[in-house]
Coordinates of N, CA and C in Angstrom, one line a residue:
M1368 N 6.9 -1.4 12.4 CA 6.2 -1.6 11.8 C 5.1 0.2 11.3
S1369 N 5.6 0.4 12.1 CA 5.4 1.3 12.3 C 5.7 3.0 11.5
D1370 N 7.3 2.6 10.7 CA 7.2 3.1 9.3 C 7.4 3.1 8.2
L1371 N 6.7 2.0 8.0 CA 5.5 1.6 6.6 C 4.2 2.3 6.8
L1372 N 3.3 2.4 5.2 CA 2.5 3.1 5.0 C 1.3 2.3 5.6
P1373 N 0.3 2.0 6.0 CA -1.0 1.5 6.2 C -1.1 0.2 5.7
F1374 N -1.9 -0.5 6.1 CA -2.0 -1.4 5.3 C -3.5 -1.6 3.4
C1375 N -4.3 -0.7 5.0 CA -4.7 0.2 2.6 C -4.0 1.4 2.6
K1376 N -3.5 1.5 1.7 CA -2.7 1.9 0.9 C -1.6 1.3 0.7
I1377 N -1.5 0.1 0.7 CA -0.5 -0.6 0.2 C -1.4 -1.5 -0.4
K1378 N -2.2 -2.4 0.2 CA -2.9 -3.2 -0.2 C -3.0 -4.0 -2.0
L1379 N -3.1 -2.9 -2.4 CA -2.5 -3.0 -4.9 C -1.4 -4.2 -5.1
Q1380 N -0.6 -2.6 -3.8 CA 0.8 -3.2 -4.4 C 0.9 -4.6 -3.4
Y1381 N 0.3 -4.5 -2.4 CA 1.4 -6.0 -1.9 C 0.5 -7.5 -2.8
M1382 N -1.3 -6.9 -3.0 CA -1.5 -8.1 -3.5 C -0.8 -8.5 -5.5
L1383 N 0.0 -7.7 -6.2 CA 0.3 -7.6 -6.9 C 0.9 -8.2 -6.3
E1384 N 2.0 -8.2 -5.6 CA 3.5 -8.6 -5.3 C 2.8 -10.3 -5.8
M1385 N 2.5 -10.9 -5.1 CA 2.2 -12.2 -5.0 C 1.3 -12.3 -5.7
V1386 N 0.1 -12.1 -6.3 CA 0.0 -12.6 -7.8 C 1.4 -12.4 -9.3
M1387 N 1.9 -11.8 -9.4 CA 3.1 -11.7 -9.9 C 4.8 -12.7 -9.4
D1388 N 4.5 -13.8 -8.2 CA 5.0 -14.6 -7.9 C 4.9 -16.0 -8.4
H1389 N 5.9 -15.8 -9.6 CA 4.9 -18.2 -10.5 C 5.0 -19.0 -8.9
D1390 N 6.4 -18.9 -8.1 CA 6.1 -19.3 -7.4 C 5.3 -19.7 -6.5
L1391 N 3.5 -19.2 -6.2 CA 3.2 -19.5 -5.7 C 1.9 -20.7 -7.0
D1392 N 1.3 -21.1 -6.4 CA 0.1 -22.4 -7.1 C -0.9 -21.2 -7.1
D1393 N -2.1 -21.9 -7.4 CA -4.2 -20.7 -7.7 C -4.3 -20.8 -6.3
N1394 N -4.5 -22.0 -5.7 CA -4.3 -22.7 -4.1 C -3.6 -20.7 -3.1
A1395 N -3.3 -21.3 -3.4 CA -2.3 -20.3 -2.4 C -2.0 -18.9 -2.5
L1396 N -2.6 -18.0 -3.7 CA -2.5 -16.6 -4.0 C -3.9 -16.9 -3.8
R1397 N -4.6 -18.0 -4.3 CA -5.9 -17.7 -3.7 C -6.5 -17.8 -1.8
V1398 N -6.0 -18.1 -1.0 CA -6.3 -18.5 0.2 C -5.5 -16.5 0.6
A1399 N -4.0 -16.5 -0.1 CA -3.4 -15.1 0.2 C -4.7 -14.0 -0.2
L1400 N -4.8 -13.6 -1.7 CA -6.1 -12.7 -1.6 C -6.6 -12.5 -1.5
Y1401 N -7.5 -14.0 -0.8 CA -8.9 -13.7 0.4 C -8.1 -12.9 1.4
L1402 N -7.1 -13.2 2.4 CA -7.1 -12.8 3.4 C -6.6 -11.8 3.5
A1403 N -6.0 -10.4 2.4 CA -5.1 -9.5 2.2 C -7.1 -8.4 1.4
I1404 N -7.8 -8.7 0.9 CA -9.0 -8.0 0.5 C -9.3 -8.7 1.4
K1405 N -10.2 -9.5 2.9 CA -11.1 -9.5 3.8 C -10.4 -8.7 5.4
P1406 N -9.4 -7.9 5.8 CA -8.8 -7.6 6.9 C -9.3 -7.6 7.6
A1407 N -9.7 -7.5 9.4 CA -10.6 -7.7 10.1 C -10.1 -6.2 10.7
D1408 N -8.1 -5.6 10.0 CA -7.6 -4.5 11.0 C -7.3 -3.7 9.6
H1409 N -7.4 -2.6 9.1 CA -7.5 -2.1 8.0 C -5.6 -1.2 8.2
Q1410 N -5.6 -0.6 9.3 CA -3.9 0.0 9.3 C -2.9 -1.4 9.4
T1411 N -3.1 -2.5 9.6 CA -2.3 -3.1 9.9 C -2.3 -5.0 8.8
G1412 N -3.8 -5.0 8.1 CA -3.8 -5.7 7.4 C -3.7 -7.2 7.8
E1413 N -4.3 -7.0 9.8 CA -4.5 -8.7 10.2 C -5.5 -8.9 9.9
S1414 N -5.8 -9.8 10.5 CA -7.2 -10.6 9.8 C -7.4 -12.1 10.7
H1415 N -8.2 -12.9 11.3 CA -8.1 -13.9 12.1 C -9.4 -15.0 11.5
P1416 N -10.1 -15.4 10.5 CA -11.0 -16.6 10.2 C -10.4 -17.1 10.1
S1417 N -10.8 -18.5 10.6 CA -11.1 -19.9 10.9 C -11.2 -20.3 9.3
F1418 N -10.0 -21.7 9.7 CA -10.0 -22.3 8.2 C -10.5 -22.6 7.0
E1419 N -11.8 -23.4 8.5 CA -13.4 -23.4 7.3 C -14.2 -22.4 6.9
T1420 N -13.8 -21.4 8.2 CA -14.5 -20.3 6.9 C -13.7 -19.8 5.5
I1421 N -12.6 -19.7 6.4 CA -11.6 -19.0 4.2 C -12.4 -20.5 3.2
G1422 N -11.9 -21.7 4.1 CA -12.6 -22.7 3.1 C -13.7 -22.6 2.3
A1423 N -15.6 -22.3 3.7 CA -16.3 -21.7 2.8 C -16.0 -21.0 2.3
E1424 N -15.3 -20.1 2.5 CA -15.5 -18.6 2.1 C -15.3 -19.0 -0.1
I1425 N -14.5 -19.0 -0.7 CA -13.6 -20.2 -1.3 C -13.6 -21.2 -2.1
G1426 N -14.7 -21.9 -1.1 CA -14.9 -22.9 -2.3 C -14.2 -24.1 -2.1
K1427 N -12.4 -23.9 -0.3 CA -12.1 -25.6 -1.1 C -12.3 -25.8 0.7
H1428 N -12.0 -26.7 0.3 CA -11.9 -27.6 1.9 C -10.9 -27.1 2.8
A1429 N -10.8 -26.9 4.0 CA -9.9 -26.8 5.2 C -8.8 -27.4 5.3
K1430 N -8.5 -28.2 5.1 CA -6.8 -29.2 4.8 C -6.2 -28.4 3.5
S1431 N -7.1 -27.8 2.8 CA -7.0 -27.2 1.7 C -5.7 -26.2 2.1
V1432 N -6.5 -25.0 2.7 CA -5.7 -23.8 3.2 C -5.5 -24.1 3.9
K1433 N -5.5 -24.8 4.7 CA -3.9 -25.0 5.4 C -3.1 -25.6 4.6
R1434 N -3.1 -25.7 4.0 CA -1.5 -26.5 3.3 C -1.1 -25.7 1.6
A1435 N -2.3 -24.3 1.8 CA -2.6 -23.2 1.1 C -1.1 -22.3 2.2
L1436 N -1.2 -21.7 2.9 CA -1.2 -21.2 4.0 C 0.1 -21.0 4.5
N1437 N 0.3 -22.7 4.3 CA 1.9 -23.2 4.8 C 2.8 -22.5 3.4
K1438 N 2.0 -22.6 2.0 CA 2.9 -22.1 1.3 C 2.8 -21.1 0.9
V1439 N 2.1 -19.7 1.7 CA 2.1 -19.0 1.5 C 3.1 -18.2 2.9
E1440 N 2.7 -18.8 3.8 CA 3.8 -18.1 5.5 C 5.9 -18.5 4.1
A1441 N 5.5 -19.7 3.6 CA 7.0 -20.4 3.4 C 7.4 -19.0 2.4
A1442 N 6.6 -18.4 1.8 CA 7.0 -17.5 0.4 C 7.1 -16.4 1.6
G1443 N 6.6 -16.1 1.6 CA 7.0 -15.0 3.3 C 5.9 -13.0 3.1
Y1444 N 5.2 -14.0 2.5 CA 3.3 -12.5 2.8 C 3.1 -12.9 3.6
M1445 N 3.2 -13.7 4.8 CA 2.1 -13.2 5.3 C 3.2 -14.5 7.4
T1446 N 2.3 -14.3 8.3 CA 2.7 -14.7 9.3 C 1.1 -15.4 10.0
V1447 N 1.6 -16.8 10.2 CA 0.2 -17.5 10.7 C 0.8 -18.0 12.2
E1448 N -0.7 -16.9 13.0 CA -0.1 -17.8 14.6 C -1.4 -18.3 14.6
R1449 N -0.3 -19.7 14.8 CA -2.1 -20.9 15.3 C -2.9 -21.0 16.1
G1450 N -3.9 -21.1 16.4 CA -5.1 -21.6 16.6 C -5.1 -22.3 17.6
T1451 N -5.5 -22.4 18.7 CA -5.7 -23.1 20.0 C -7.1 -24.7 19.0
N1452 N -7.4 -23.9 18.3 CA -9.4 -25.2 17.7 C -10.2 -24.8 18.2
K1453 N -9.8 -24.5 19.9 CA -11.2 -24.1 20.9 C -11.8 -22.6 20.7
G1454 N -11.7 -22.3 19.8 CA -11.8 -20.5 19.8 C -11.7 -20.1 19.8
K1455 N -10.3 -19.9 20.0 CA -9.1 -18.9 19.1 C -8.8 -20.0 17.9
S1456 N -9.5 -19.4 16.6 CA -8.5 -18.6 15.0 C -7.6 -18.4 14.6
S1457 N -6.7 -18.5 13.7 CA -5.3 -18.2 13.8 C -5.1 -17.3 13.5
R1458 N -4.6 -15.9 13.8 CA -4.1 -14.6 13.2 C -2.9 -14.6 11.9
Y1459 N -3.7 -14.2 11.2 CA -2.9 -14.0 10.0 C -2.2 -12.0 9.5
R1460 N -1.1 -12.2 9.4 CA -0.3 -10.7 8.9 C 0.4 -11.0 8.0
P1461 N 0.8 -9.6 7.2 CA 1.5 -9.5 6.4 C 2.6 -9.2 7.0
T1462 N 3.7 -9.5 6.5 CA 5.5 -9.7 7.4 C 5.4 -8.4 6.9
E1463 N 5.9 -7.6 7.7 CA 7.5 -7.2 7.1 C 7.5 -6.5 6.3
T1464 N 8.4 -7.4 5.7 CA 9.5 -8.0 4.2 C 8.0 -7.5 2.8
A1465 N 7.5 -8.4 3.3 CA 6.0 -7.8 2.4 C 5.2 -6.3 1.9
L1466 N 5.2 -5.9 3.1 CA 4.8 -4.9 3.1 C 6.0 -4.1 2.9
K1467 N 7.2 -3.6 3.7 CA 8.3 -3.1 2.5 C 7.9 -3.5 0.9
R1468 N 8.6 -4.5 0.3 CA 8.5 -4.2 -1.1 C 7.5 -4.2 -1.1
A1469 N 6.1 -4.4 -1.1 CA 5.0 -3.1 -1.7 C 5.2 -1.5 -1.5
S1470 N 5.7 -1.3 -0.9 CA 5.8 0.0 0.0 C 6.4 0.6 -1.1
D1471 N 7.7 -0.4 -1.7 CA 8.7 0.4 -2.4 C 8.2 0.4 -3.4
R1472 N 6.9 -0.8 -4.2 CA 6.0 -1.1 -5.8 C 6.5 0.4 -6.1
P1473 N 6.3 0.9 -7.3 CA 5.4 1.9 -7.6 C 3.7 1.7 -7.5
V1474 N 3.2 3.2 -7.8 CA 1.6 3.3 -7.8 C 1.4 2.6 -9.6
L1475 N 0.5 2.0 -9.5 CA 0.2 2.3 -11.2 C -0.1 3.1 -11.9
P1476 N 0.2 3.3 -13.2 CA -0.6 4.4 -13.5 C -1.9 4.8 -13.8
E1477 N -1.9 4.1 -13.6 CA -3.7 3.8 -14.4 C -4.5 4.0 -12.5
L1478 N -3.5 3.4 -12.0 CA -4.1 4.6 -10.6 C -3.4 6.0 -10.1
Q1479 N -3.4 6.5 -10.8 CA -2.3 7.5 -9.8 C -3.7 8.3 -10.9
A1480 N -3.9 8.1 -12.3 CA -4.2 9.1 -12.8 C -5.8 8.9 -12.8
A1481 N -6.2 8.0 -12.3 CA -8.1 8.1 -12.3 C -8.8 9.1 -11.0
K1482 N -9.3 9.1 -11.2 CA -10.4 10.8 -10.5 C -11.2 9.9 -10.0
P1483 N -11.5 10.5 -8.5 CA -12.7 10.6 -7.9 C -13.8 10.1 -8.7
I1484 N -15.0 9.7 -8.3 CA -16.1 9.5 -8.9 C -17.0 11.0 -8.9
N1485 N -17.4 12.1 -8.8 CA -18.1 12.7 -8.5 C -19.9 12.6 -9.6
R1486 N -20.5 11.8 -8.3 CA -21.6 11.6 -7.8 C -23.1 12.2 -7.6
P1487 N -24.0 13.2 -8.5 CA -24.4 14.2 -8.0 C -25.5 13.9 -6.9
R1488 N -25.9 15.4 -5.8 CA -26.1 14.5 -4.9 C -27.7 13.9 -4.8
R1489 N -28.1 14.1 -4.3 CA -29.8 13.7 -4.2 C -30.3 14.7 -3.6
R1490 N -30.7 15.2 -4.0 CA -32.4 16.5 -3.3 C -33.8 15.6 -2.8
H1491 N -33.5 16.1 -1.2 CA -34.3 15.4 -0.1 C -36.2 16.5 -1.4
R1492 N -37.6 14.7 -0.8 CA -38.0 15.5 -1.3 C -39.2 16.1 0.1
R1493 N -39.8 17.0 0.3 CA -40.3 18.2 1.5 C -42.2 17.7 1.1

C-alpha cells in the first residue's frame, strides 16, 4: 500500500464509493462510514473499536454490527481481523482495492474550489 495516498487524503472519495454502492444496506453503510470517519490511524485508516463500542456510538446492537461488518467485508471495502473477545478488539482496515478506487476517483469540484477559511487572529490583552 506504499504507492497509495494516505487515507486522510482520500477519505471523502472512499466514503463516496461506499455511499454510491447500492448493494450496501443502510446498516452496513452506517457501520462502514463510522469506521471511516473515526480511524485510529489517519495514514492507513485502521481502527480497532469493539463491536459493542461501535454499536453504542451508532445506536445498534453488537450483533447487528457484526452482520453489517460481514457485508462491508464481502463488498470489498474493509478487511476485518477478528479479535479474541478477551481484551483484544477486532482490527478494521480499508482494503487496498477500495483505496485504489478511491485514489482514482477525481476530487469533487466543490472540494477543489474550496478555499481555506481565513480566521482573524485573536489579539491578546495585556
